[in-house]
Amino acid sequence: MLLFTGVGLVLIVASLSRPGMANPPMTAMVGAPARNTPSVVVPGPSVYERPGVTASLGLGYAYGVLGGQIRYDRPLRPWLHLAPFVAGGFHYERVVVAGAIGMSVGFGRRQRLVVDLAVAPVQWQELNLHGTTIDFRTIYGPTVGVGYEDVSESGVMRRITFGYGWGMWGKGEGLFSSRLSVTFGAGGRLW
């Protein structure tokens, strides 16, 4: 018994003294693979089924009027996708920078019904004196949009939404501003 213990101790010390042999590879031949059997390759999840960042360009409230949007697509289920987004753009008549921040919820796999909830530019107020613009300001507010989005296998995204916004911040007292809008966008998955 003492002999087996000593031999085991020597083998352990010998394996530790040689580099790379502390954990020797364990190989066992279970059986040779059968000949002429087709190998099965299981594809990974497609672009629209895994999380990632999407960049897009568009026109509408979700793009800060005319601008770009970055969003992080996160599928919770194969048919349910959440995408928080931030956008920046400008007003095309006046060079005024505007932005939007919100959440997009998609129902469907590749072709989705989308619902956008955001804080975005809703309207612009302009103060004119004898035909000269003296002041120009952006009115922000909560917006809700419903529409359609298509994401291809390669990650190209196209969308259209119809929305309604309530102007609440940045306006004068006693003014109520709301607006119906249409948003168009196209972009692609960055990773």
mmCIF file of C-alpha atoms in Angstrom:
data_model
loop_
_atom_site.group_PDB
_atom_site.id
_atom_site.type_symbol
_atom_site.label_atom_id
_atom_site.label_comp_id
_atom_site.label_asym_id
_atom_site.label_seq_id
_atom_site.Cartn_x
_atom_site.Cartn_y
_atom_site.Cartn_z
ATOM 1 C CA MET A 1 0.000 0.000 0.000
ATOM 2 C CA LEU A 2 2.836 2.361 0.886
ATOM 3 C CA LEU A 3 4.457 1.532 -2.423
ATOM 4 C CA PHE A 4 1.353 2.578 -4.422
ATOM 5 C CA THR A 5 1.081 5.816 -2.445
ATOM 6 C CA GLY A 6 4.738 6.631 -3.054
ATOM 7 C CA VAL A 7 4.472 5.874 -6.783
ATOM 8 C CA GLY A 8 1.388 8.084 -7.031
ATOM 9 C CA LEU A 9 3.168 10.913 -5.229
ATOM 10 C CA VAL A 10 6.172 10.612 -7.549
ATOM 11 C CA LEU A 11 3.932 10.696 -10.632
ATOM 12 C CA ILE A 12 2.165 13.816 -9.363
ATOM 13 C CA VAL A 13 5.434 15.613 -8.629
ATOM 14 C CA ALA A 14 6.880 14.542 -11.983
ATOM 15 C CA SER A 15 3.843 15.853 -13.846
ATOM 16 C CA LEU A 16 4.067 19.184 -12.025
ATOM 17 C CA SER A 17 7.775 19.593 -12.725
ATOM 18 C CA ARG A 18 7.389 19.384 -16.516
ATOM 19 C CA PRO A 19 5.807 22.488 -18.074
ATOM 20 C CA GLY A 20 2.553 21.921 -19.872
ATOM 21 C CA MET A 21 1.964 18.575 -18.244
ATOM 22 C CA ALA A 22 0.097 19.653 -15.112
ATOM 23 C CA ASN A 23 -3.157 18.674 -16.775
ATOM 24 C CA PRO A 24 -2.323 16.209 -19.509
ATOM 25 C CA PRO A 25 -4.960 15.907 -22.218
ATOM 26 C CA MET A 26 -7.341 13.051 -21.739
ATOM 27 C CA THR A 27 -8.148 11.268 -24.954
ATOM 28 C CA ALA A 28 -10.378 8.329 -25.387
ATOM 29 C CA MET A 29 -11.470 6.630 -28.548
ATOM 30 C CA VAL A 30 -15.173 6.019 -28.260
ATOM 31 C CA GLY A 31 -15.670 4.908 -31.779
ATOM 32 C CA ALA A 32 -14.639 5.877 -35.250
ATOM 33 C CA PRO A 33 -17.058 8.107 -37.139
ATOM 34 C CA ALA A 34 -19.108 6.328 -39.748
ATOM 35 C CA ARG A 35 -18.005 6.830 -43.300
ATOM 36 C CA ASN A 36 -20.086 8.824 -45.782
ATOM 37 C CA THR A 37 -22.263 10.427 -43.134
ATOM 38 C CA PRO A 38 -23.302 13.970 -43.916
ATOM 39 C CA SER A 39 -22.193 16.513 -41.353
ATOM 40 C CA VAL A 40 -24.978 18.626 -39.923
ATOM 41 C CA VAL A 41 -24.269 22.344 -39.606
ATOM 42 C CA VAL A 42 -26.632 24.194 -37.345
ATOM 43 C CA PRO A 43 -26.739 27.880 -38.331
ATOM 44 C CA GLY A 44 -26.535 30.505 -35.623
ATOM 45 C CA PRO A 45 -29.282 33.006 -35.012
ATOM 46 C CA SER A 46 -29.951 35.409 -37.858
ATOM 47 C CA VAL A 47 -29.294 39.134 -37.599
ATOM 48 C CA TYR A 48 -32.805 40.016 -36.509
ATOM 49 C CA GLU A 49 -32.821 37.314 -33.803
ATOM 50 C CA ARG A 50 -29.787 38.523 -31.853
ATOM 51 C CA PRO A 51 -29.029 41.787 -30.038
ATOM 52 C CA GLY A 52 -27.082 44.510 -31.778
ATOM 53 C CA VAL A 53 -26.733 48.153 -32.723
ATOM 54 C CA THR A 54 -28.601 49.559 -35.719
ATOM 55 C CA ALA A 55 -27.858 52.912 -37.374
ATOM 56 C CA SER A 56 -30.380 54.545 -39.677
ATOM 57 C CA LEU A 57 -31.178 57.777 -41.495
ATOM 58 C CA GLY A 58 -34.652 59.158 -41.797
ATOM 59 C CA LEU A 59 -37.215 61.905 -41.845
ATOM 60 C CA GLY A 60 -39.701 62.503 -39.020
ATOM 61 C CA TYR A 61 -39.991 63.006 -35.278
ATOM 62 C CA ALA A 62 -37.987 59.865 -34.420
ATOM 63 C CA TYR A 63 -35.014 61.284 -36.346
ATOM 64 C CA GLY A 64 -35.026 64.847 -35.004
ATOM 65 C CA VAL A 65 -36.851 65.841 -38.239
ATOM 66 C CA LEU A 66 -34.071 65.069 -40.773
ATOM 67 C CA GLY A 67 -31.194 63.118 -39.296
ATOM 68 C CA GLY A 68 -29.804 59.893 -37.921
ATOM 69 C CA GLN A 69 -30.761 57.407 -35.264
ATOM 70 C CA ILE A 70 -28.770 54.872 -33.238
ATOM 71 C CA ARG A 71 -30.654 52.118 -31.459
ATOM 72 C CA TYR A 72 -29.883 48.915 -29.604
ATOM 73 C CA ASP A 73 -32.127 46.086 -30.775
ATOM 74 C CA ARG A 74 -32.825 43.540 -28.045
ATOM 75 C CA PRO A 75 -35.060 40.562 -28.864
ATOM 76 C CA LEU A 76 -36.821 39.341 -25.711
ATOM 77 C CA ARG A 77 -38.675 36.595 -27.560
ATOM 78 C CA PRO A 78 -38.523 35.627 -31.242
ATOM 79 C CA TRP A 79 -41.617 37.779 -31.796
ATOM 80 C CA LEU A 80 -40.938 40.625 -29.289
ATOM 81 C CA HIS A 81 -38.148 43.192 -29.773
ATOM 82 C CA LEU A 82 -37.230 46.238 -27.661
ATOM 83 C CA ALA A 83 -35.022 48.991 -29.045
ATOM 84 C CA PRO A 84 -34.105 52.089 -27.037
ATOM 85 C CA PHE A 85 -32.944 54.840 -29.396
ATOM 86 C CA VAL A 86 -31.388 58.272 -29.531
ATOM 87 C CA ALA A 87 -31.533 60.513 -32.594
ATOM 88 C CA GLY A 88 -30.142 63.809 -33.776
ATOM 89 C CA GLY A 89 -30.992 65.922 -36.755
ATOM 90 C CA PHE A 90 -31.980 69.349 -37.916
ATOM 91 C CA HIS A 91 -35.008 71.253 -39.160
ATOM 92 C CA TYR A 92 -34.764 71.451 -42.949
ATOM 93 C CA GLU A 93 -36.207 75.007 -43.282
ATOM 94 C CA ARG A 94 -34.166 76.482 -40.458
ATOM 95 C CA VAL A 95 -30.802 75.109 -39.459
ATOM 96 C CA VAL A 96 -31.863 74.228 -35.927
ATOM 97 C CA VAL A 97 -30.492 71.109 -34.258
ATOM 98 C CA ALA A 98 -33.115 68.830 -32.717
ATOM 99 C CA GLY A 99 -33.028 65.414 -31.109
ATOM 100 C CA ALA A 100 -35.218 62.585 -29.914
ATOM 101 C CA ILE A 101 -34.948 59.822 -27.332
ATOM 102 C CA GLY A 102 -37.306 56.921 -26.873
ATOM 103 C CA MET A 103 -38.177 53.240 -27.066
ATOM 104 C CA SER A 104 -39.382 51.201 -29.997
ATOM 105 C CA VAL A 105 -41.284 47.940 -29.433
ATOM 106 C CA GLY A 106 -41.587 45.500 -32.337
ATOM 107 C CA PHE A 107 -44.065 42.637 -32.608
ATOM 108 C CA GLY A 108 -43.049 40.030 -35.178
ATOM 109 C CA ARG A 109 -39.952 38.317 -36.512
ATOM 110 C CA ARG A 110 -38.671 40.000 -39.678
ATOM 111 C CA GLN A 111 -41.753 41.993 -40.570
ATOM 112 C CA ARG A 112 -42.931 43.782 -37.466
ATOM 113 C CA LEU A 113 -45.691 45.949 -36.160
ATOM 114 C CA VAL A 114 -43.790 48.688 -34.300
ATOM 115 C CA VAL A 115 -44.874 51.092 -31.579
ATOM 116 C CA ASP A 116 -42.619 54.067 -30.797
ATOM 117 C CA LEU A 117 -42.749 56.032 -27.556
ATOM 118 C CA ALA A 118 -40.436 59.059 -27.530
ATOM 119 C CA VAL A 119 -39.722 62.598 -26.444
ATOM 120 C CA ALA A 120 -39.160 64.396 -29.710
ATOM 121 C CA PRO A 121 -39.620 67.721 -31.519
ATOM 122 C CA VAL A 122 -43.303 68.213 -32.211
ATOM 123 C CA GLN A 123 -43.530 71.740 -33.594
ATOM 124 C CA TRP A 124 -41.596 74.970 -34.108
ATOM 125 C CA GLN A 125 -42.639 78.456 -33.171
ATOM 126 C CA GLU A 126 -41.403 81.463 -35.057
ATOM 127 C CA LEU A 127 -41.686 85.093 -34.037
ATOM 128 C CA ASN A 128 -41.677 87.454 -37.013
ATOM 129 C CA LEU A 129 -41.557 91.225 -36.991
ATOM 130 C CA HIS A 130 -42.298 92.844 -40.366
ATOM 131 C CA GLY A 131 -41.193 89.705 -42.226
ATOM 132 C CA THR A 132 -37.963 89.259 -40.264
ATOM 133 C CA THR A 133 -37.596 86.233 -38.026
ATOM 134 C CA ILE A 134 -36.644 87.381 -34.543
ATOM 135 C CA ASP A 135 -36.996 84.140 -32.587
ATOM 136 C CA PHE A 136 -37.330 80.478 -33.528
ATOM 137 C CA ARG A 137 -37.723 77.689 -30.985
ATOM 138 C CA THR A 138 -38.354 73.976 -30.923
ATOM 139 C CA ILE A 139 -41.303 72.576 -28.979
ATOM 140 C CA TYR A 140 -40.698 69.111 -27.532
ATOM 141 C CA GLY A 141 -43.212 66.651 -26.183
ATOM 142 C CA PRO A 142 -44.212 63.013 -25.880
ATOM 143 C CA THR A 143 -44.925 61.253 -29.160
ATOM 144 C CA VAL A 144 -46.535 57.937 -30.003
ATOM 145 C CA GLY A 145 -46.127 56.234 -33.342
ATOM 146 C CA VAL A 146 -47.443 53.002 -34.862
ATOM 147 C CA GLY A 147 -46.144 51.491 -38.066
ATOM 148 C CA TYR A 148 -44.340 48.792 -40.006
ATOM 149 C CA GLU A 149 -40.700 47.687 -39.973
ATOM 150 C CA ASP A 150 -38.905 45.141 -42.145
ATOM 151 C CA VAL A 151 -35.472 43.702 -41.256
ATOM 152 C CA SER A 152 -33.766 41.574 -43.912
ATOM 153 C CA GLU A 153 -31.501 38.557 -43.325
ATOM 154 C CA SER A 154 -28.467 40.781 -43.968
ATOM 155 C CA GLY A 155 -29.581 43.361 -41.379
ATOM 156 C CA VAL A 156 -31.007 46.085 -43.645
ATOM 157 C CA MET A 157 -33.903 47.865 -41.911
ATOM 158 C CA ARG A 158 -36.767 49.860 -43.458
ATOM 159 C CA ARG A 159 -39.614 51.447 -41.506
ATOM 160 C CA ILE A 160 -42.593 53.763 -41.708
ATOM 161 C CA THR A 161 -44.639 54.988 -38.741
ATOM 162 C CA PHE A 162 -47.605 57.284 -38.276
ATOM 163 C CA GLY A 163 -47.483 59.273 -35.074
ATOM 164 C CA TYR A 164 -49.061 61.885 -32.899
ATOM 165 C CA GLY A 165 -47.185 64.294 -30.650
ATOM 166 C CA TRP A 166 -48.197 66.671 -27.900
ATOM 167 C CA GLY A 167 -46.092 69.813 -27.629
ATOM 168 C CA MET A 168 -45.447 70.494 -23.956
ATOM 169 C CA TRP A 169 -41.959 71.908 -23.428
ATOM 170 C CA GLY A 170 -40.524 75.065 -24.966
ATOM 171 C CA LYS A 171 -43.748 76.902 -25.815
ATOM 172 C CA GLY A 172 -45.330 80.037 -24.501
ATOM 173 C CA GLU A 173 -47.970 80.002 -21.808
ATOM 174 C CA GLY A 174 -51.455 79.049 -22.868
ATOM 175 C CA LEU A 175 -50.417 77.564 -26.216
ATOM 176 C CA PHE A 176 -51.360 74.003 -27.058
ATOM 177 C CA SER A 177 -49.612 72.352 -29.953
ATOM 178 C CA SER A 178 -50.072 68.872 -31.265
ATOM 179 C CA ARG A 179 -49.288 67.319 -34.573
ATOM 180 C CA LEU A 180 -49.796 64.227 -36.676
ATOM 181 C CA SER A 181 -46.660 63.043 -38.427
ATOM 182 C CA VAL A 182 -45.204 60.383 -40.681
ATOM 183 C CA THR A 183 -41.703 58.980 -40.158
ATOM 184 C CA PHE A 184 -39.610 57.218 -42.796
ATOM 185 C CA GLY A 185 -36.311 55.500 -42.071
ATOM 186 C CA ALA A 186 -33.757 53.090 -43.490
ATOM 187 C CA GLY A 187 -30.526 51.737 -42.120
ATOM 188 C CA GLY A 188 -28.581 48.652 -41.191
ATOM 189 C CA ARG A 189 -27.159 46.567 -38.393
ATOM 190 C CA LEU A 190 -23.662 47.628 -37.351
ATOM 191 C CA TRP A 191 -22.993 44.460 -35.353
#
